[in-house]
């Protein structure tokens, strides 16, 4: 228990607030006794100042633009690890030894297949279905095969669910894509790495095998790591909210995917490319006009891929991706006019007082789409790729929540501002 405390002074009296000490970053004022003692609730739309939990997973220093998982800098993890290694770190707390990694990778590989019955599930969607809709539906649907793993307080059941989710997500994602282009589903190959196998299922054909480009595989590995976790973001908070009702892991993750889909969150990567494409295609749109629109208070348009609730500095993931975009493009598609437009947009925005005053910098979604595109993924798959990357973070947060004795069902309060009480008027008299 900390010696520090806060004192809240109100017209209803004072309250001593214990301090929850962090290892680094913001300390927390414990307001759990506030409503019961003084009759007040706190008002904090979007929970911008509210910690819902203690977490030992990910630390984001928004002012300095730093991101660490379990204490390791994101730059080190992205530069040296495989995605499954980072998933292990998030889920189990430490980087694996070579033996542990080997065992973990083998375990994941043994669960990559989907039940044959799932094929009919994919078939039932229209060709035009957005792959994010299929991804979250299929995540819920595969839970029907694993009812014996629903119990959130059974660690073995949770472990089995986690492995299956991580193993099957690339298969679901690739099949959602194959469905959308009318090609046959390609089965997983367990002799390949996690990332290579995903590329194989995405781009191979039964009639023609795919020669996997190591540059593409390496780039995708880095991209997945950069998306692996990010504190209490909207989708992770959703996974925790759903899980707090003791819903199973599959159901909680499927809900998180739906939260991720929105354009203010993971859907921004698709929106960025559409915005850049529009600048290239529309003779009336250019960098200056797009920036002017983003600044116009009467226009709801925002510069997609810019701004962040926590980062008030350059997002370290975007920094890695900015450098990486050049390397990848050089070795894949060559020069990309879209990257040039993106850089112009960044330069104009970063030198504009509107963006400077509000501390709006490029976020992870600004450059990721350009790289995904160079790797051969269509824009509608971008948020799906984000979801595959974020999956270990969702699961690790869900596990941390279920193991935390302070967890209670997520149930925020409100300040009611509607009519106090009204006389009921029968229908024929209204
Ligand atoms: N373009 C123009 N103005 C912006 C932008 C933007 N992208 N982002 C924020 N602002 C302005 C906003 O209008 C407000 O101005 P004012 O103070 O004059 O009202 C100020 O900056 C603060 O913005 P906010 O909406 O209070 O910030 P927030 O923390 O609630 O929202 C955000 C964060 C990420 C939703 C927002 O910056 C945004 O909409 N960005 C574009 C969408 C995007 O790129 N999302 C990806 C986020 S990062 C990865 C992820 O989570 O998936």
PDB file of C-alpha atoms in Angstrom, residues 129-329:
ATOM      1  CA  UNK A 129     -19.042  -9.261 -47.556  1.00  0.00           C
ATOM      2  CA  UNK A 130     -16.454  -7.171 -45.729  1.00  0.00           C
ATOM      3  CA  UNK A 131     -13.785  -9.575 -44.382  1.00  0.00           C
ATOM      4  CA  UNK A 132     -13.979  -7.956 -40.917  1.00  0.00           C
ATOM      5  CA  UNK A 133     -17.636  -9.032 -40.681  1.00  0.00           C
ATOM      6  CA  UNK A 134     -16.640 -12.565 -41.650  1.00  0.00           C
ATOM      7  CA  UNK A 135     -13.679 -12.559 -39.257  1.00  0.00           C
ATOM      8  CA  UNK A 136     -15.701 -11.679 -36.170  1.00  0.00           C
ATOM      9  CA  UNK A 137     -18.602 -13.954 -37.167  1.00  0.00           C
ATOM     10  CA  UNK A 138     -16.252 -16.879 -37.784  1.00  0.00           C
ATOM     11  CA  UNK A 139     -14.490 -16.259 -34.458  1.00  0.00           C
ATOM     12  CA  UNK A 140     -17.841 -16.589 -32.706  1.00  0.00           C
ATOM     13  CA  UNK A 141     -18.754 -19.538 -34.900  1.00  0.00           C
ATOM     14  CA  UNK A 142     -15.656 -21.611 -34.134  1.00  0.00           C
ATOM     15  CA  UNK A 143     -16.556 -21.381 -30.432  1.00  0.00           C
ATOM     16  CA  UNK A 144     -19.455 -23.742 -31.181  1.00  0.00           C
ATOM     17  CA  UNK A 145     -16.874 -26.488 -31.741  1.00  0.00           C
ATOM     18  CA  UNK A 146     -15.225 -25.880 -28.357  1.00  0.00           C
ATOM     19  CA  UNK A 147     -17.960 -25.587 -25.780  1.00  0.00           C
ATOM     20  CA  UNK A 148     -15.836 -27.623 -23.358  1.00  0.00           C
ATOM     21  CA  UNK A 149     -13.398 -24.661 -23.228  1.00  0.00           C
ATOM     22  CA  UNK A 150     -15.916 -21.961 -22.296  1.00  0.00           C
ATOM     23  CA  UNK A 151     -15.156 -21.807 -18.564  1.00  0.00           C
ATOM     24  CA  UNK A 152     -13.065 -18.632 -17.982  1.00  0.00           C
ATOM     25  CA  UNK A 153     -11.832 -19.814 -14.597  1.00  0.00           C
ATOM     26  CA  UNK A 154     -10.350 -23.064 -15.922  1.00  0.00           C
ATOM     27  CA  UNK A 155      -6.741 -22.206 -16.921  1.00  0.00           C
ATOM     28  CA  UNK A 156      -6.392 -25.324 -19.091  1.00  0.00           C
ATOM     29  CA  UNK A 157      -9.554 -24.486 -21.016  1.00  0.00           C
ATOM     30  CA  UNK A 158      -8.400 -20.885 -21.454  1.00  0.00           C
ATOM     31  CA  UNK A 159      -4.992 -22.084 -22.681  1.00  0.00           C
ATOM     32  CA  UNK A 160      -6.604 -24.374 -25.230  1.00  0.00           C
ATOM     33  CA  UNK A 161      -8.935 -21.597 -26.456  1.00  0.00           C
ATOM     34  CA  UNK A 162      -6.006 -19.183 -26.739  1.00  0.00           C
ATOM     35  CA  UNK A 163      -3.942 -21.616 -28.818  1.00  0.00           C
ATOM     36  CA  UNK A 164      -6.841 -22.345 -31.137  1.00  0.00           C
ATOM     37  CA  UNK A 165      -7.622 -18.675 -31.661  1.00  0.00           C
ATOM     38  CA  UNK A 166      -4.013 -17.789 -32.499  1.00  0.00           C
ATOM     39  CA  UNK A 167      -3.619 -20.860 -34.727  1.00  0.00           C
ATOM     40  CA  UNK A 168      -6.864 -20.514 -36.638  1.00  0.00           C
ATOM     41  CA  UNK A 169      -7.057 -16.738 -37.090  1.00  0.00           C
ATOM     42  CA  UNK A 170      -4.822 -16.678 -40.216  1.00  0.00           C
ATOM     43  CA  UNK A 171      -6.895 -19.500 -41.712  1.00  0.00           C
ATOM     44  CA  UNK A 172     -10.143 -17.636 -41.042  1.00  0.00           C
ATOM     45  CA  UNK A 173      -8.675 -14.404 -42.420  1.00  0.00           C
ATOM     46  CA  UNK A 174      -7.316 -16.031 -45.576  1.00  0.00           C
ATOM     47  CA  UNK A 175     -10.556 -17.895 -46.218  1.00  0.00           C
ATOM     48  CA  UNK A 176     -12.554 -14.685 -45.770  1.00  0.00           C
ATOM     49  CA  UNK A 177     -10.350 -13.216 -48.506  1.00  0.00           C
ATOM     50  CA  UNK A 178     -10.597 -16.243 -50.802  1.00  0.00           C
ATOM     51  CA  UNK A 179     -14.369 -16.097 -50.425  1.00  0.00           C
ATOM     52  CA  UNK A 180     -14.387 -12.426 -51.470  1.00  0.00           C
ATOM     53  CA  UNK A 181     -12.494 -13.139 -54.698  1.00  0.00           C
ATOM     54  CA  UNK A 182     -14.240 -16.406 -55.520  1.00  0.00           C
ATOM     55  CA  UNK A 183     -11.109 -18.570 -55.254  1.00  0.00           C
ATOM     56  CA  UNK A 184     -10.968 -21.990 -53.565  1.00  0.00           C
ATOM     57  CA  UNK A 185      -9.925 -22.084 -49.922  1.00  0.00           C
ATOM     58  CA  UNK A 186      -6.290 -23.075 -49.445  1.00  0.00           C
ATOM     59  CA  UNK A 187      -5.480 -25.391 -46.527  1.00  0.00           C
ATOM     60  CA  UNK A 188      -2.792 -24.487 -43.985  1.00  0.00           C
ATOM     61  CA  UNK A 189       0.684 -25.977 -44.299  1.00  0.00           C
ATOM     62  CA  UNK A 190       2.314 -26.805 -41.014  1.00  0.00           C
ATOM     63  CA  UNK A 191       5.821 -26.995 -42.469  1.00  0.00           C
ATOM     64  CA  UNK A 192       5.744 -23.216 -42.909  1.00  0.00           C
ATOM     65  CA  UNK A 193       6.206 -20.500 -40.296  1.00  0.00           C
ATOM     66  CA  UNK A 194       3.143 -18.707 -38.935  1.00  0.00           C
ATOM     67  CA  UNK A 195       3.566 -15.787 -41.309  1.00  0.00           C
ATOM     68  CA  UNK A 196       4.570 -17.881 -44.348  1.00  0.00           C
ATOM     69  CA  UNK A 197       1.584 -20.140 -43.816  1.00  0.00           C
ATOM     70  CA  UNK A 198      -0.729 -17.141 -43.779  1.00  0.00           C
ATOM     71  CA  UNK A 199       0.769 -15.823 -47.032  1.00  0.00           C
ATOM     72  CA  UNK A 200       0.406 -19.295 -48.532  1.00  0.00           C
ATOM     73  CA  UNK A 201      -3.305 -19.497 -47.612  1.00  0.00           C
ATOM     74  CA  UNK A 202      -3.881 -15.955 -48.879  1.00  0.00           C
ATOM     75  CA  UNK A 203      -2.109 -16.126 -52.210  1.00  0.00           C
ATOM     76  CA  UNK A 204      -1.531 -19.753 -53.271  1.00  0.00           C
ATOM     77  CA  UNK A 205      -3.919 -21.645 -55.534  1.00  0.00           C
ATOM     78  CA  UNK A 206      -4.640 -25.369 -55.603  1.00  0.00           C
ATOM     79  CA  UNK A 207      -3.226 -25.404 -59.141  1.00  0.00           C
ATOM     80  CA  UNK A 208      -0.161 -23.350 -58.400  1.00  0.00           C
ATOM     81  CA  UNK A 209       1.944 -23.205 -55.283  1.00  0.00           C
ATOM     82  CA  UNK A 210       3.254 -19.895 -54.025  1.00  0.00           C
ATOM     83  CA  UNK A 211       6.930 -19.060 -53.791  1.00  0.00           C
ATOM     84  CA  UNK A 212       7.045 -17.042 -50.618  1.00  0.00           C
ATOM     85  CA  UNK A 213       9.173 -13.931 -50.851  1.00  0.00           C
ATOM     86  CA  UNK A 214      11.272 -13.682 -47.654  1.00  0.00           C
ATOM     87  CA  UNK A 215      11.078  -9.869 -47.831  1.00  0.00           C
ATOM     88  CA  UNK A 216       7.304 -10.058 -47.728  1.00  0.00           C
ATOM     89  CA  UNK A 217       7.312 -12.623 -44.899  1.00  0.00           C
ATOM     90  CA  UNK A 218       9.743 -10.547 -42.835  1.00  0.00           C
ATOM     91  CA  UNK A 219       7.732  -7.370 -43.365  1.00  0.00           C
ATOM     92  CA  UNK A 220       4.494  -9.040 -42.352  1.00  0.00           C
ATOM     93  CA  UNK A 221       6.161 -10.458 -39.228  1.00  0.00           C
ATOM     94  CA  UNK A 222       7.232  -6.937 -38.209  1.00  0.00           C
ATOM     95  CA  UNK A 223       3.787  -5.505 -38.937  1.00  0.00           C
ATOM     96  CA  UNK A 224       2.058  -8.130 -36.808  1.00  0.00           C
ATOM     97  CA  UNK A 225       4.455  -7.480 -33.908  1.00  0.00           C
ATOM     98  CA  UNK A 226       3.844  -3.724 -34.125  1.00  0.00           C
ATOM     99  CA  UNK A 227       0.120  -4.367 -33.670  1.00  0.00           C
ATOM    100  CA  UNK A 228       0.409  -6.991 -30.915  1.00  0.00           C
ATOM    101  CA  UNK A 229      -0.828  -4.958 -27.949  1.00  0.00           C
ATOM    102  CA  UNK A 230      -1.452  -1.388 -26.928  1.00  0.00           C
ATOM    103  CA  UNK A 231      -2.869  -1.023 -23.431  1.00  0.00           C
ATOM    104  CA  UNK A 232      -6.534  -0.265 -22.868  1.00  0.00           C
ATOM    105  CA  UNK A 233      -7.437   0.742 -26.426  1.00  0.00           C
ATOM    106  CA  UNK A 234     -11.050   0.560 -27.613  1.00  0.00           C
ATOM    107  CA  UNK A 235     -11.004  -3.080 -28.800  1.00  0.00           C
ATOM    108  CA  UNK A 236      -9.016  -4.361 -25.813  1.00  0.00           C
ATOM    109  CA  UNK A 237     -11.320  -2.510 -23.426  1.00  0.00           C
ATOM    110  CA  UNK A 238     -14.211  -4.176 -25.285  1.00  0.00           C
ATOM    111  CA  UNK A 239     -12.649  -7.628 -24.909  1.00  0.00           C
ATOM    112  CA  UNK A 240     -12.253  -6.952 -21.195  1.00  0.00           C
ATOM    113  CA  UNK A 241     -15.804  -5.538 -20.893  1.00  0.00           C
ATOM    114  CA  UNK A 242     -17.362  -8.576 -22.545  1.00  0.00           C
ATOM    115  CA  UNK A 243     -15.113 -10.967 -20.613  1.00  0.00           C
ATOM    116  CA  UNK A 244     -16.009  -9.274 -17.330  1.00  0.00           C
ATOM    117  CA  UNK A 245     -19.474 -10.849 -17.627  1.00  0.00           C
ATOM    118  CA  UNK A 246     -17.618 -14.208 -17.704  1.00  0.00           C
ATOM    119  CA  UNK A 247     -18.406 -14.649 -21.396  1.00  0.00           C
ATOM    120  CA  UNK A 248     -15.973 -17.079 -23.014  1.00  0.00           C
ATOM    121  CA  UNK A 249     -12.729 -16.045 -24.723  1.00  0.00           C
ATOM    122  CA  UNK A 250     -14.028 -16.595 -28.285  1.00  0.00           C
ATOM    123  CA  UNK A 251     -17.090 -14.390 -27.665  1.00  0.00           C
ATOM    124  CA  UNK A 252     -14.969 -11.690 -26.021  1.00  0.00           C
ATOM    125  CA  UNK A 253     -12.418 -11.629 -28.856  1.00  0.00           C
ATOM    126  CA  UNK A 254     -15.158 -11.521 -31.511  1.00  0.00           C
ATOM    127  CA  UNK A 255     -16.577  -8.431 -29.769  1.00  0.00           C
ATOM    128  CA  UNK A 256     -13.124  -6.841 -29.760  1.00  0.00           C
ATOM    129  CA  UNK A 257     -12.869  -7.367 -33.504  1.00  0.00           C
ATOM    130  CA  UNK A 258     -16.067  -5.432 -34.036  1.00  0.00           C
ATOM    131  CA  UNK A 259     -14.704  -2.570 -31.950  1.00  0.00           C
ATOM    132  CA  UNK A 260     -11.486  -2.644 -33.964  1.00  0.00           C
ATOM    133  CA  UNK A 261     -13.365  -2.351 -37.248  1.00  0.00           C
ATOM    134  CA  UNK A 262     -14.400   1.285 -36.665  1.00  0.00           C
ATOM    135  CA  UNK A 263     -12.503   3.927 -38.661  1.00  0.00           C
ATOM    136  CA  UNK A 264     -11.367   5.749 -35.504  1.00  0.00           C
ATOM    137  CA  UNK A 265      -9.584   2.573 -34.397  1.00  0.00           C
ATOM    138  CA  UNK A 266      -8.216  -0.266 -36.588  1.00  0.00           C
ATOM    139  CA  UNK A 267     -10.452   0.646 -39.517  1.00  0.00           C
ATOM    140  CA  UNK A 268      -8.265   3.732 -39.929  1.00  0.00           C
ATOM    141  CA  UNK A 269      -5.688   1.773 -41.951  1.00  0.00           C
ATOM    142  CA  UNK A 270      -8.228   1.140 -44.716  1.00  0.00           C
ATOM    143  CA  UNK A 271      -9.493   4.732 -44.420  1.00  0.00           C
ATOM    144  CA  UNK A 272      -5.938   6.129 -44.828  1.00  0.00           C
ATOM    145  CA  UNK A 273      -5.433   4.335 -48.131  1.00  0.00           C
ATOM    146  CA  UNK A 274      -8.846   5.464 -49.359  1.00  0.00           C
ATOM    147  CA  UNK A 275      -7.960   9.044 -48.422  1.00  0.00           C
ATOM    148  CA  UNK A 276      -4.590   8.844 -50.208  1.00  0.00           C
ATOM    149  CA  UNK A 277      -6.171   7.163 -53.232  1.00  0.00           C
ATOM    150  CA  UNK A 278      -8.712   9.947 -53.372  1.00  0.00           C
ATOM    151  CA  UNK A 279      -5.925  12.555 -53.473  1.00  0.00           C
ATOM    152  CA  UNK A 280      -4.348  10.661 -56.364  1.00  0.00           C
ATOM    153  CA  UNK A 281      -7.600  10.142 -58.285  1.00  0.00           C
ATOM    154  CA  UNK A 282      -9.593  13.307 -57.717  1.00  0.00           C
ATOM    155  CA  UNK A 283      -8.266  16.309 -59.654  1.00  0.00           C
ATOM    156  CA  UNK A 284      -9.964  18.641 -57.123  1.00  0.00           C
ATOM    157  CA  UNK A 285      -8.254  17.020 -54.120  1.00  0.00           C
ATOM    158  CA  UNK A 286      -4.655  17.672 -53.132  1.00  0.00           C
ATOM    159  CA  UNK A 287      -2.618  17.608 -49.935  1.00  0.00           C
ATOM    160  CA  UNK A 288      -3.430  21.239 -49.087  1.00  0.00           C
ATOM    161  CA  UNK A 289      -7.184  20.819 -49.560  1.00  0.00           C
ATOM    162  CA  UNK A 290      -7.257  17.632 -47.481  1.00  0.00           C
ATOM    163  CA  UNK A 291      -5.370  19.331 -44.644  1.00  0.00           C
ATOM    164  CA  UNK A 292      -7.713  22.336 -44.885  1.00  0.00           C
ATOM    165  CA  UNK A 293     -10.747  20.045 -44.637  1.00  0.00           C
ATOM    166  CA  UNK A 294      -9.273  18.268 -41.595  1.00  0.00           C
ATOM    167  CA  UNK A 295      -8.863  21.648 -39.864  1.00  0.00           C
ATOM    168  CA  UNK A 296     -12.346  22.923 -40.686  1.00  0.00           C
ATOM    169  CA  UNK A 297     -14.459  22.739 -37.508  1.00  0.00           C
ATOM    170  CA  UNK A 298     -17.620  22.530 -39.621  1.00  0.00           C
ATOM    171  CA  UNK A 299     -16.388  19.511 -41.561  1.00  0.00           C
ATOM    172  CA  UNK A 300     -16.451  16.140 -39.737  1.00  0.00           C
ATOM    173  CA  UNK A 301     -13.574  14.922 -41.951  1.00  0.00           C
ATOM    174  CA  UNK A 302     -10.367  14.023 -40.091  1.00  0.00           C
ATOM    175  CA  UNK A 303      -6.920  13.334 -41.352  1.00  0.00           C
ATOM    176  CA  UNK A 304      -6.970   9.564 -41.123  1.00  0.00           C
ATOM    177  CA  UNK A 305      -3.907   7.991 -39.539  1.00  0.00           C
ATOM    178  CA  UNK A 306      -3.252  11.147 -37.511  1.00  0.00           C
ATOM    179  CA  UNK A 307      -3.787  11.751 -33.800  1.00  0.00           C
ATOM    180  CA  UNK A 308      -3.982   9.419 -30.859  1.00  0.00           C
ATOM    181  CA  UNK A 309      -5.606   9.429 -27.444  1.00  0.00           C
ATOM    182  CA  UNK A 310      -2.352   8.575 -25.689  1.00  0.00           C
ATOM    183  CA  UNK A 311       0.506   9.634 -27.998  1.00  0.00           C
ATOM    184  CA  UNK A 312       1.187  13.350 -27.952  1.00  0.00           C
ATOM    185  CA  UNK A 313       4.383  12.666 -29.855  1.00  0.00           C
ATOM    186  CA  UNK A 314       5.311  10.542 -32.866  1.00  0.00           C
ATOM    187  CA  UNK A 315       3.831   7.034 -32.437  1.00  0.00           C
ATOM    188  CA  UNK A 316       6.936   4.786 -32.183  1.00  0.00           C
ATOM    189  CA  UNK A 317       5.186   2.168 -34.336  1.00  0.00           C
ATOM    190  CA  UNK A 318       4.664   4.735 -37.094  1.00  0.00           C
ATOM    191  CA  UNK A 319       8.346   5.673 -36.820  1.00  0.00           C
ATOM    192  CA  UNK A 320       9.386   2.072 -37.472  1.00  0.00           C
ATOM    193  CA  UNK A 321       6.869   1.789 -40.313  1.00  0.00           C
ATOM    194  CA  UNK A 322       7.928   5.033 -41.979  1.00  0.00           C
ATOM    195  CA  UNK A 323      11.486   3.729 -42.335  1.00  0.00           C
ATOM    196  CA  UNK A 324      10.267   0.288 -43.190  1.00  0.00           C
ATOM    197  CA  UNK A 325       7.934   1.521 -45.956  1.00  0.00           C
ATOM    198  CA  UNK A 326      10.945   2.674 -47.996  1.00  0.00           C
ATOM    199  CA  UNK A 327      12.802  -0.642 -47.615  1.00  0.00           C
ATOM    200  CA  UNK A 328       9.768  -2.739 -48.441  1.00  0.00           C
ATOM    201  CA  UNK A 329       8.754  -0.643 -51.433  1.00  0.00           C
TER     202      UNK A 329
END
